[in-house]
PDB file of C-alpha atoms in Angstrom:
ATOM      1  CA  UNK A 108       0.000   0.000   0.000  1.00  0.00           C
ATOM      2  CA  UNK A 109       2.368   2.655   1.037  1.00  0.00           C
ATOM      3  CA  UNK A 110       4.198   2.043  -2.153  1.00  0.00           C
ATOM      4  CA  UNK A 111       1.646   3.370  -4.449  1.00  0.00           C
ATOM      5  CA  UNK A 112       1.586   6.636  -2.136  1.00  0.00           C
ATOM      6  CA  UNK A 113       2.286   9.248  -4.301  1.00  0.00           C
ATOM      7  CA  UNK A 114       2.991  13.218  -2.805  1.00  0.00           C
ATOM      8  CA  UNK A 115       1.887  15.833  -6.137  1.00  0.00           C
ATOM      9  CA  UNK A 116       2.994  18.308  -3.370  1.00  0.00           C
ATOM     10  CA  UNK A 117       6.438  16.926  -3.425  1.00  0.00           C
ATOM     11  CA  UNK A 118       7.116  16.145  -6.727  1.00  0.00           C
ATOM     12  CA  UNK A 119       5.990  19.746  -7.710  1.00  0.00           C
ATOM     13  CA  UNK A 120       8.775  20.794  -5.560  1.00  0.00           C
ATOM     14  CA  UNK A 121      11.203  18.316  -7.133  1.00  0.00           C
ATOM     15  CA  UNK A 122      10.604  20.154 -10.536  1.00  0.00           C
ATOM     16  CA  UNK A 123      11.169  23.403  -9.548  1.00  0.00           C
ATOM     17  CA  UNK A 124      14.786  23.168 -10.045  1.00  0.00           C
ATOM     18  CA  UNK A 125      14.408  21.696 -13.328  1.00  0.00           C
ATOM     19  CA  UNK A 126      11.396  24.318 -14.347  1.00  0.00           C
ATOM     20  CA  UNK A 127      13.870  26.975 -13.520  1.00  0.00           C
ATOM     21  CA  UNK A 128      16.482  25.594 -15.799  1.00  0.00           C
ATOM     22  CA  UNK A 129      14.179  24.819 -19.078  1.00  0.00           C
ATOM     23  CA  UNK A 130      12.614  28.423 -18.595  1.00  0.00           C
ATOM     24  CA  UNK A 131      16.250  30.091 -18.783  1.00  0.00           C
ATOM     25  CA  UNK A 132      16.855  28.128 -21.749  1.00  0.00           C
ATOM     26  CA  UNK A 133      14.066  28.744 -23.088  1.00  0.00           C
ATOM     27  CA  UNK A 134      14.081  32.669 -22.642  1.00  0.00           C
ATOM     28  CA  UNK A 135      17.265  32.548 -23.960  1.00  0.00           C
ATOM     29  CA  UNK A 136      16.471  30.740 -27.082  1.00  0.00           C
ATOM     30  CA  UNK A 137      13.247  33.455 -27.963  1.00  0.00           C
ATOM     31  CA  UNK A 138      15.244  36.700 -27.215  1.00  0.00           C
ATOM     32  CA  UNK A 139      18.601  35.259 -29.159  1.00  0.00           C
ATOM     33  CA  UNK A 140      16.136  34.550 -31.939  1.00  0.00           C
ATOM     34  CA  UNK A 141      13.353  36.652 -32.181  1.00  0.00           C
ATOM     35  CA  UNK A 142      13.292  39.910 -29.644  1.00  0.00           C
ATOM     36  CA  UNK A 143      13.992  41.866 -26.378  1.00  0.00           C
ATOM     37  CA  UNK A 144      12.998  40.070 -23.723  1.00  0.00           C
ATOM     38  CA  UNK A 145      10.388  42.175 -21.273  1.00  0.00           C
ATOM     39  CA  UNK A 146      12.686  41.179 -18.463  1.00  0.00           C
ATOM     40  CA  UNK A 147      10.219  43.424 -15.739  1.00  0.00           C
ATOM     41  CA  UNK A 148       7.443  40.952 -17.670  1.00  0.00           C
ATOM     42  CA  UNK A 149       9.142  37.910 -16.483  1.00  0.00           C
ATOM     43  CA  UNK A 150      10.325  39.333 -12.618  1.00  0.00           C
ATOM     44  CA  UNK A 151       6.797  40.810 -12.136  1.00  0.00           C
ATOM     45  CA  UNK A 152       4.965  37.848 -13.001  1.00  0.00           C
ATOM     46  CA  UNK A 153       7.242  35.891 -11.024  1.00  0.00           C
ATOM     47  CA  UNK A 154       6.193  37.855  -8.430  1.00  0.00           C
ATOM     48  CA  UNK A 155       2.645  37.646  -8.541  1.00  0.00           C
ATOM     49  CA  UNK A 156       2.642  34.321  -8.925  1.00  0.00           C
ATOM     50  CA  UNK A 157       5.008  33.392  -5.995  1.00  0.00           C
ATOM     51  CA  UNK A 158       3.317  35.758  -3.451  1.00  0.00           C
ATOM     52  CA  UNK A 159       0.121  34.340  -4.924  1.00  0.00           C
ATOM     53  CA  UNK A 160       0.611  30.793  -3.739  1.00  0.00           C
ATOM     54  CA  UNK A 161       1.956  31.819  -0.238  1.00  0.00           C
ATOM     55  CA  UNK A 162      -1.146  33.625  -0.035  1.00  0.00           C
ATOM     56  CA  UNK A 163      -3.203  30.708  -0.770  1.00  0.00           C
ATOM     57  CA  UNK A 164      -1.305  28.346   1.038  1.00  0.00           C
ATOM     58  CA  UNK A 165      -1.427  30.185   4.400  1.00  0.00           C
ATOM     59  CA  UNK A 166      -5.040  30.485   4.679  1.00  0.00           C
ATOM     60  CA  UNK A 167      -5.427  26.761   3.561  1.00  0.00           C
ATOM     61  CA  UNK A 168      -2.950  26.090   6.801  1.00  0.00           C
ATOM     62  CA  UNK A 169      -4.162  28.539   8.703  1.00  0.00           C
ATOM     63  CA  UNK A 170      -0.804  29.767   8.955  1.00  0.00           C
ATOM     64  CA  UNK A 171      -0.492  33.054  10.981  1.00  0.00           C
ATOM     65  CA  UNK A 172       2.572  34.533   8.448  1.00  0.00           C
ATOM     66  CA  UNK A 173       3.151  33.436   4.683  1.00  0.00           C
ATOM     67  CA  UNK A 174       6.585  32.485   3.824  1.00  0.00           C
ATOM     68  CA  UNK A 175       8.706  35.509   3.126  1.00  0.00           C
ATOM     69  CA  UNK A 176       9.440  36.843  -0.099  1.00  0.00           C
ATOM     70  CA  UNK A 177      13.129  38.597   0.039  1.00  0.00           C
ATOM     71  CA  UNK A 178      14.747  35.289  -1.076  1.00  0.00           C
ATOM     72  CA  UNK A 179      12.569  34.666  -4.064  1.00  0.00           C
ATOM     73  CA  UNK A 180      12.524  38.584  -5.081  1.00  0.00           C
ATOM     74  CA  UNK A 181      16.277  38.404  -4.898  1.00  0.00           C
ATOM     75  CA  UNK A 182      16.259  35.158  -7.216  1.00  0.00           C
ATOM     76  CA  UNK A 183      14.194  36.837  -9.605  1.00  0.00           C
ATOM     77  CA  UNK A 184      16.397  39.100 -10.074  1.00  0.00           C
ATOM     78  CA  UNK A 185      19.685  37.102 -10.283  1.00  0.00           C
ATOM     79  CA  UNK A 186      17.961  34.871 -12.694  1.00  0.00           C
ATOM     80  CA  UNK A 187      17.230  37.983 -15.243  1.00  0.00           C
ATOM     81  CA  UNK A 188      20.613  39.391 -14.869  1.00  0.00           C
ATOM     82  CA  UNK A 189      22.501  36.258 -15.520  1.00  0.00           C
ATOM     83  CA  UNK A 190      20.462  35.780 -18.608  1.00  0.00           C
ATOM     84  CA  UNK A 191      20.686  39.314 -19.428  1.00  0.00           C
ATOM     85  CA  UNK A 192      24.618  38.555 -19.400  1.00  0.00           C
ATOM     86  CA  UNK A 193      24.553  35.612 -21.325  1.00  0.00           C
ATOM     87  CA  UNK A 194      22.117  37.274 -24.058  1.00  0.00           C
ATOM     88  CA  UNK A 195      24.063  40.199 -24.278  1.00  0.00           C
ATOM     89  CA  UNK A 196      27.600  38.483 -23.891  1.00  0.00           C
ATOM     90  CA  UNK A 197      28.864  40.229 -21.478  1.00  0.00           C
ATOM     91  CA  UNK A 198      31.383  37.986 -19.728  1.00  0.00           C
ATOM     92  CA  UNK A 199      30.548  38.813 -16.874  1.00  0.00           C
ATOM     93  CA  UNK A 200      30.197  36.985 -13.448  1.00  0.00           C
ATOM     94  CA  UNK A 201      26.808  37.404 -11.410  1.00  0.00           C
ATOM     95  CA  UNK A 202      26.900  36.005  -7.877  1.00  0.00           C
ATOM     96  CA  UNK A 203      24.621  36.432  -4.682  1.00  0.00           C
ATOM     97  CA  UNK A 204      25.889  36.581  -0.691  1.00  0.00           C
ATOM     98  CA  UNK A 205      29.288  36.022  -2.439  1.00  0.00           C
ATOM     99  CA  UNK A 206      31.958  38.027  -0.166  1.00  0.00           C
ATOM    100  CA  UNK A 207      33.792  40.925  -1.311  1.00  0.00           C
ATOM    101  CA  UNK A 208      37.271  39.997   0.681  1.00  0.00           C
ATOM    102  CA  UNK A 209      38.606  37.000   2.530  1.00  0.00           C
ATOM    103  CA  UNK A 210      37.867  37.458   6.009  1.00  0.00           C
ATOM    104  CA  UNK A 211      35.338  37.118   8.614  1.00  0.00           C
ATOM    105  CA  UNK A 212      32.148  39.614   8.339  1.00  0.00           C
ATOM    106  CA  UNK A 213      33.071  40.691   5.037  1.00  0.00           C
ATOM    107  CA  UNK A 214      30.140  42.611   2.959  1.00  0.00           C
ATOM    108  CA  UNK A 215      28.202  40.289   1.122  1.00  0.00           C
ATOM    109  CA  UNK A 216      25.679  41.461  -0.879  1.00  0.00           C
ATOM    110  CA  UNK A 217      22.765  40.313  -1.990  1.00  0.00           C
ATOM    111  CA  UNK A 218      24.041  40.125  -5.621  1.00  0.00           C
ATOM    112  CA  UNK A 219      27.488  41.052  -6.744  1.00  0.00           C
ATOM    113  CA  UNK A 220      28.503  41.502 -10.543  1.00  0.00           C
ATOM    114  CA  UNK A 221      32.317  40.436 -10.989  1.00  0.00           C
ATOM    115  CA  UNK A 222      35.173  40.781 -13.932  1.00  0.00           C
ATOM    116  CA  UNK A 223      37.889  38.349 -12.560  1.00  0.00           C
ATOM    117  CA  UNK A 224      38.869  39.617  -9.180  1.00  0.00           C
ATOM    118  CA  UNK A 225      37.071  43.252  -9.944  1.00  0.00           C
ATOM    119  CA  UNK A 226      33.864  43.313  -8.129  1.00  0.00           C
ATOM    120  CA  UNK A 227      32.183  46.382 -10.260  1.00  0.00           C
ATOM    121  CA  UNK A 228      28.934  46.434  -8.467  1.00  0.00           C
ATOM    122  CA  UNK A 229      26.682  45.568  -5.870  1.00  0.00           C
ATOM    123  CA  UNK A 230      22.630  45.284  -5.415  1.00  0.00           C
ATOM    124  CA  UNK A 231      21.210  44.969  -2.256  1.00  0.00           C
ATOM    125  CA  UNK A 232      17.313  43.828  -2.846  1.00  0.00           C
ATOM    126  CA  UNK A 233      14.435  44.656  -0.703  1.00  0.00           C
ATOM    127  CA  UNK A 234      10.868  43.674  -0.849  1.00  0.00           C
ATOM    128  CA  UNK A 235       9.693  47.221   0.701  1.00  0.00           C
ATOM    129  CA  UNK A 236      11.346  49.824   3.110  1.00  0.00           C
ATOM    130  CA  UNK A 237       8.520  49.830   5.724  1.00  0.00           C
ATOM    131  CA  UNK A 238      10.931  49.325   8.633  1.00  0.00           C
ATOM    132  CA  UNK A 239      13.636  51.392   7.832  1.00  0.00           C
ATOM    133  CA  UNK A 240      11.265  54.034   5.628  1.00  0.00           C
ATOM    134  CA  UNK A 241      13.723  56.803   7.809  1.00  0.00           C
ATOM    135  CA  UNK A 242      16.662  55.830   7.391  1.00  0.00           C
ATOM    136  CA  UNK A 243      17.315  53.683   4.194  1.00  0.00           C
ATOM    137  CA  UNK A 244      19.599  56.835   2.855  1.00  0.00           C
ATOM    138  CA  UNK A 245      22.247  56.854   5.993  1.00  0.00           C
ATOM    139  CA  UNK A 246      22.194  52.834   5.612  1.00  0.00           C
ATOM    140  CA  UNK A 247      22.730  52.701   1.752  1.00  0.00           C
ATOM    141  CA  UNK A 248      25.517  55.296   1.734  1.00  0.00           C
ATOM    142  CA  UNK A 249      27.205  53.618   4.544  1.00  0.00           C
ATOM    143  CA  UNK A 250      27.192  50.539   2.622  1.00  0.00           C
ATOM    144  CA  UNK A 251      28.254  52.458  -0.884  1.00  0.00           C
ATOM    145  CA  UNK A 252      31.389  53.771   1.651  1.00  0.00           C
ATOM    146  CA  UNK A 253      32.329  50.618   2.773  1.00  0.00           C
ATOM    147  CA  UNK A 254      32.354  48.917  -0.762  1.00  0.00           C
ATOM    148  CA  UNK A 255      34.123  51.264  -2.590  1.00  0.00           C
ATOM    149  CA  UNK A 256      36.951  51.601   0.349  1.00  0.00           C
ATOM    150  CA  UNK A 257      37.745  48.239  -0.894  1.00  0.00           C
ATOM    151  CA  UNK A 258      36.738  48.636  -4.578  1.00  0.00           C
ATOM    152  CA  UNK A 259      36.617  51.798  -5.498  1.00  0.00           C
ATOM    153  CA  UNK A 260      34.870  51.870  -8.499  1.00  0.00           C
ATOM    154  CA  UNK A 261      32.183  50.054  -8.019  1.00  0.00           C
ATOM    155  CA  UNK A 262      28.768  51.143  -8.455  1.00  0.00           C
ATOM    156  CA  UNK A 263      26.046  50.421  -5.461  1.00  0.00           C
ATOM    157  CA  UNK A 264      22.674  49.687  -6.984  1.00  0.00           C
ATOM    158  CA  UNK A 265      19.650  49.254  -3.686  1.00  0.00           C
ATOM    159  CA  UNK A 266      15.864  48.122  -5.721  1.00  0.00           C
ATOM    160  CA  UNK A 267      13.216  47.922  -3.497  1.00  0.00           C
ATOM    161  CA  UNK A 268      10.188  45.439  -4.539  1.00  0.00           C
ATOM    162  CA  UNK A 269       7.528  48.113  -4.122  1.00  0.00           C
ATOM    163  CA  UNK A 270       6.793  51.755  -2.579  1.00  0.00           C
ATOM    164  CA  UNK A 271       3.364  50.597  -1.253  1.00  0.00           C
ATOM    165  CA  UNK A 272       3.984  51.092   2.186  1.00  0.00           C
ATOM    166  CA  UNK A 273       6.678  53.832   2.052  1.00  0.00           C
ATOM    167  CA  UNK A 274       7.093  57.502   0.188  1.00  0.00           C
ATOM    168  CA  UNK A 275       9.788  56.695  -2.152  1.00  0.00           C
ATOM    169  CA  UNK A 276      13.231  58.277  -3.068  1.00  0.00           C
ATOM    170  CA  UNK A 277      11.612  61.560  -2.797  1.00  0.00           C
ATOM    171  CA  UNK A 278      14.022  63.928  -4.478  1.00  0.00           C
ATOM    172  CA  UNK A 279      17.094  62.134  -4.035  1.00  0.00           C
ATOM    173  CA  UNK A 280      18.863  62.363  -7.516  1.00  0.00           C
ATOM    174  CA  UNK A 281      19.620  58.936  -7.463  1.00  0.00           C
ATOM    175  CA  UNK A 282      16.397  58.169  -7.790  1.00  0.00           C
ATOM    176  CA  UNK A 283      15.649  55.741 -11.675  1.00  0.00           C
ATOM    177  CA  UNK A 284      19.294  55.266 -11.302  1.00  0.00           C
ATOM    178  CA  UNK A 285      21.521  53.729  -8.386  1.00  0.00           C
ATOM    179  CA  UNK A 286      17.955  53.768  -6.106  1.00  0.00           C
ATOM    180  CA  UNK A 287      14.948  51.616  -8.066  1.00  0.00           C
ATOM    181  CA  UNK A 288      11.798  50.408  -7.169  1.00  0.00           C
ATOM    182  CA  UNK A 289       9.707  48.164  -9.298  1.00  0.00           C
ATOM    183  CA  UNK A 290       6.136  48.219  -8.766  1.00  0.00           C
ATOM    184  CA  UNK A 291       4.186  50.978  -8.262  1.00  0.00           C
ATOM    185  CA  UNK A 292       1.777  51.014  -4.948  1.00  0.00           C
ATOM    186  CA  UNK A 293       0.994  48.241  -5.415  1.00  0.00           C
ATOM    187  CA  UNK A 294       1.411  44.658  -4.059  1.00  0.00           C
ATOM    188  CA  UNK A 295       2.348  41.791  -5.880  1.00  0.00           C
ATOM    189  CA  UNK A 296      -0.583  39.615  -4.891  1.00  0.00           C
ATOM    190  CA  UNK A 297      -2.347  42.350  -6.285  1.00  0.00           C
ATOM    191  CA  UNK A 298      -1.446  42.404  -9.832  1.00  0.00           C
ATOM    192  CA  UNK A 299      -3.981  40.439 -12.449  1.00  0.00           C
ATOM    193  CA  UNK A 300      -1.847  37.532 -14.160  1.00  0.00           C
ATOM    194  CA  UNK A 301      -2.338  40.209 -17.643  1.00  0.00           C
ATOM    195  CA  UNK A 302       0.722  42.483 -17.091  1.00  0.00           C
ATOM    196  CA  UNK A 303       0.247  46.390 -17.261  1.00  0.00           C
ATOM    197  CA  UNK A 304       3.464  48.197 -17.464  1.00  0.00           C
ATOM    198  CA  UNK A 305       1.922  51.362 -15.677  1.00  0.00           C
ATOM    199  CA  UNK A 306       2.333  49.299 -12.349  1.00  0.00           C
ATOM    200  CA  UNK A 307       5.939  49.805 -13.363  1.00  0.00           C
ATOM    201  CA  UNK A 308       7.676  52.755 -11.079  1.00  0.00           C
ATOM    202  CA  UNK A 309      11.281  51.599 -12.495  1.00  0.00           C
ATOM    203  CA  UNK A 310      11.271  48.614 -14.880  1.00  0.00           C
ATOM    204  CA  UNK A 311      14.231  46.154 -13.751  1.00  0.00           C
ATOM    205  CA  UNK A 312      15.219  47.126 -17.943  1.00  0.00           C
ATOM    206  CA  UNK A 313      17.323  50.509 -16.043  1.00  0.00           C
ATOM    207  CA  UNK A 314      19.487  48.365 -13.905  1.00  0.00           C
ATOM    208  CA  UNK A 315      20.183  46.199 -16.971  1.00  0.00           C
ATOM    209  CA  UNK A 316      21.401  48.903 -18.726  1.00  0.00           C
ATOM    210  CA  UNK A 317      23.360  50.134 -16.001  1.00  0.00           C
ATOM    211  CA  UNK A 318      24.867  46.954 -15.827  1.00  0.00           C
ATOM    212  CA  UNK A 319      25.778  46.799 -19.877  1.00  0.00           C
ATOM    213  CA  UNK A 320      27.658  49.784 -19.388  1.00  0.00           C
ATOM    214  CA  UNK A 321      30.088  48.767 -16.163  1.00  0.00           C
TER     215      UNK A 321
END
C-alpha cells in the first residue's frame, strides 16, 4: 500500500529546479532569436505568482505569516541578470551573498557583478522599506562607503520590490538610477496575471542597462 503513495505536493517541488532551468533556456532561445525580452514581464509575473501561492497556502494552513518573499525577489532578479549577461555576452560573473574579501564579516551582498577579481557592483534587494522608511539613505551610503573603500569603483545599486507602504526616493537624484523600485503602490498579490506596465515605477530594464555599461 504505502508504495503506491504518491505526494503531487512533493514532486511539484522536485521540478522546480528543473522548471527553472528549461525556462532560462528557453528565454534565452526566444530573445537570441526573435526579440527583447520584457525582463520586468518575467520578474513581475514571477512575483505575482510566488506571493500568490503563499497567499493561498497560508489560509489553507491557517498559517499566521506566509513564507517571506526577500529570497525569491532576490532570485528573480539574479535569474534575469545572468540571462541578461549571457544574451548580451557580457562575460561577466553574477553572484549572490558572495563576499567581497577573505575574512570574517566581510560585505556580502545580496548580488554582486564580478570581472575576474574586480567586483564592479553591488545590489542589495528589498521587498519594501517599511521598517527602515527613515533611514534607508544613511544605511545605503554607509554601505556604498564601505564597498568602494575596498573597490573603489564600483557602483552600489539598492531596488526595493515596491513603494506601497513607504514615500519613495523623494528627491534624491539617485532616484531611476543607483535607487529603483519596481512596482508601483501596489502589491504583488495584487497584480492580475495580464501584465500592465503602468504598475511599473522603475522597470528592472534601467538596472540592466546600467549593468551593460560597467
Amino acid at each position: 500500500m504505502s508504495g503506491q503513495f504518491s505526494d503531487e505536493y512533493a514532486f511539484t517541488l522536485d521540478s522546480l529546479s528543473v522548471a527553472l532551468q528549461n525556462s532560462y533556456d528557453n528565454l534565452k532561445e526566444v530573445t537570441l532569436s526573435k526579440e527583447d525580452l520584457d525582463y520586468s514581464r518575467v520578474v513581475v509575473n514571477r512575483l505575482r505568482a510566488f506571493y500568490c501561492a503563499q497567499d493561498s497556502i497560508k489560509k489553507f494552513l491557517d498559517k499566521r505569516v506566509a513564507q517571506a518573499g526577500a529570497d525569491f525577489f532576490v532570485e528573480a532578479i539574479l535569474f534575469s541578470l545572468k540571462l541578461f549577461n549571457e544574451v548580451e555576452r557580457l562575460n561577466l560573473e553574477i553572484a549572490s551573498e558572495r563576499a567581497i574579501q577573505r575574512k570574517r564579516k566581510a560585505i556580502r551582498p545580496d548580488i554582486s557583478i564580478w570581472r575576474g577579481d574586480d567586483l564592479l557592483a553591488a545590489v542589495e534587494c528589498k521587498t519594501q522599506l517599511g521598517w527602515r522608511r527613515n533611514g534607508w539613505a544613511d544605511h545605503f551610503d554607509d554601505r556604498e562607503q564601505k564597498l568602494q573603500e575596498i573597490f573603489p569603483g564600483a557602483k552600489m545599486f539598492l531596488l526595493i520590490m515596491t513603494n506601497c507602504n513607504w514615500s519613495g526616493f523623494g528627491n534624491d537624484p539617485r532616484s531611476g538610477q543607483q535607487l529603483l523600485c519596481l512596482l508601483k503602490d501596489c502589491w504583488p498579490t495584487q497584480i492580475s496575471q495580464s501584465f500592465d506596465p503602468t504598475i511599473l515605477e522603475h522597470p528592472i530594464e534601467r538596472l540592466l542597462e546600467q549593468v551593460k555599461c560597467l
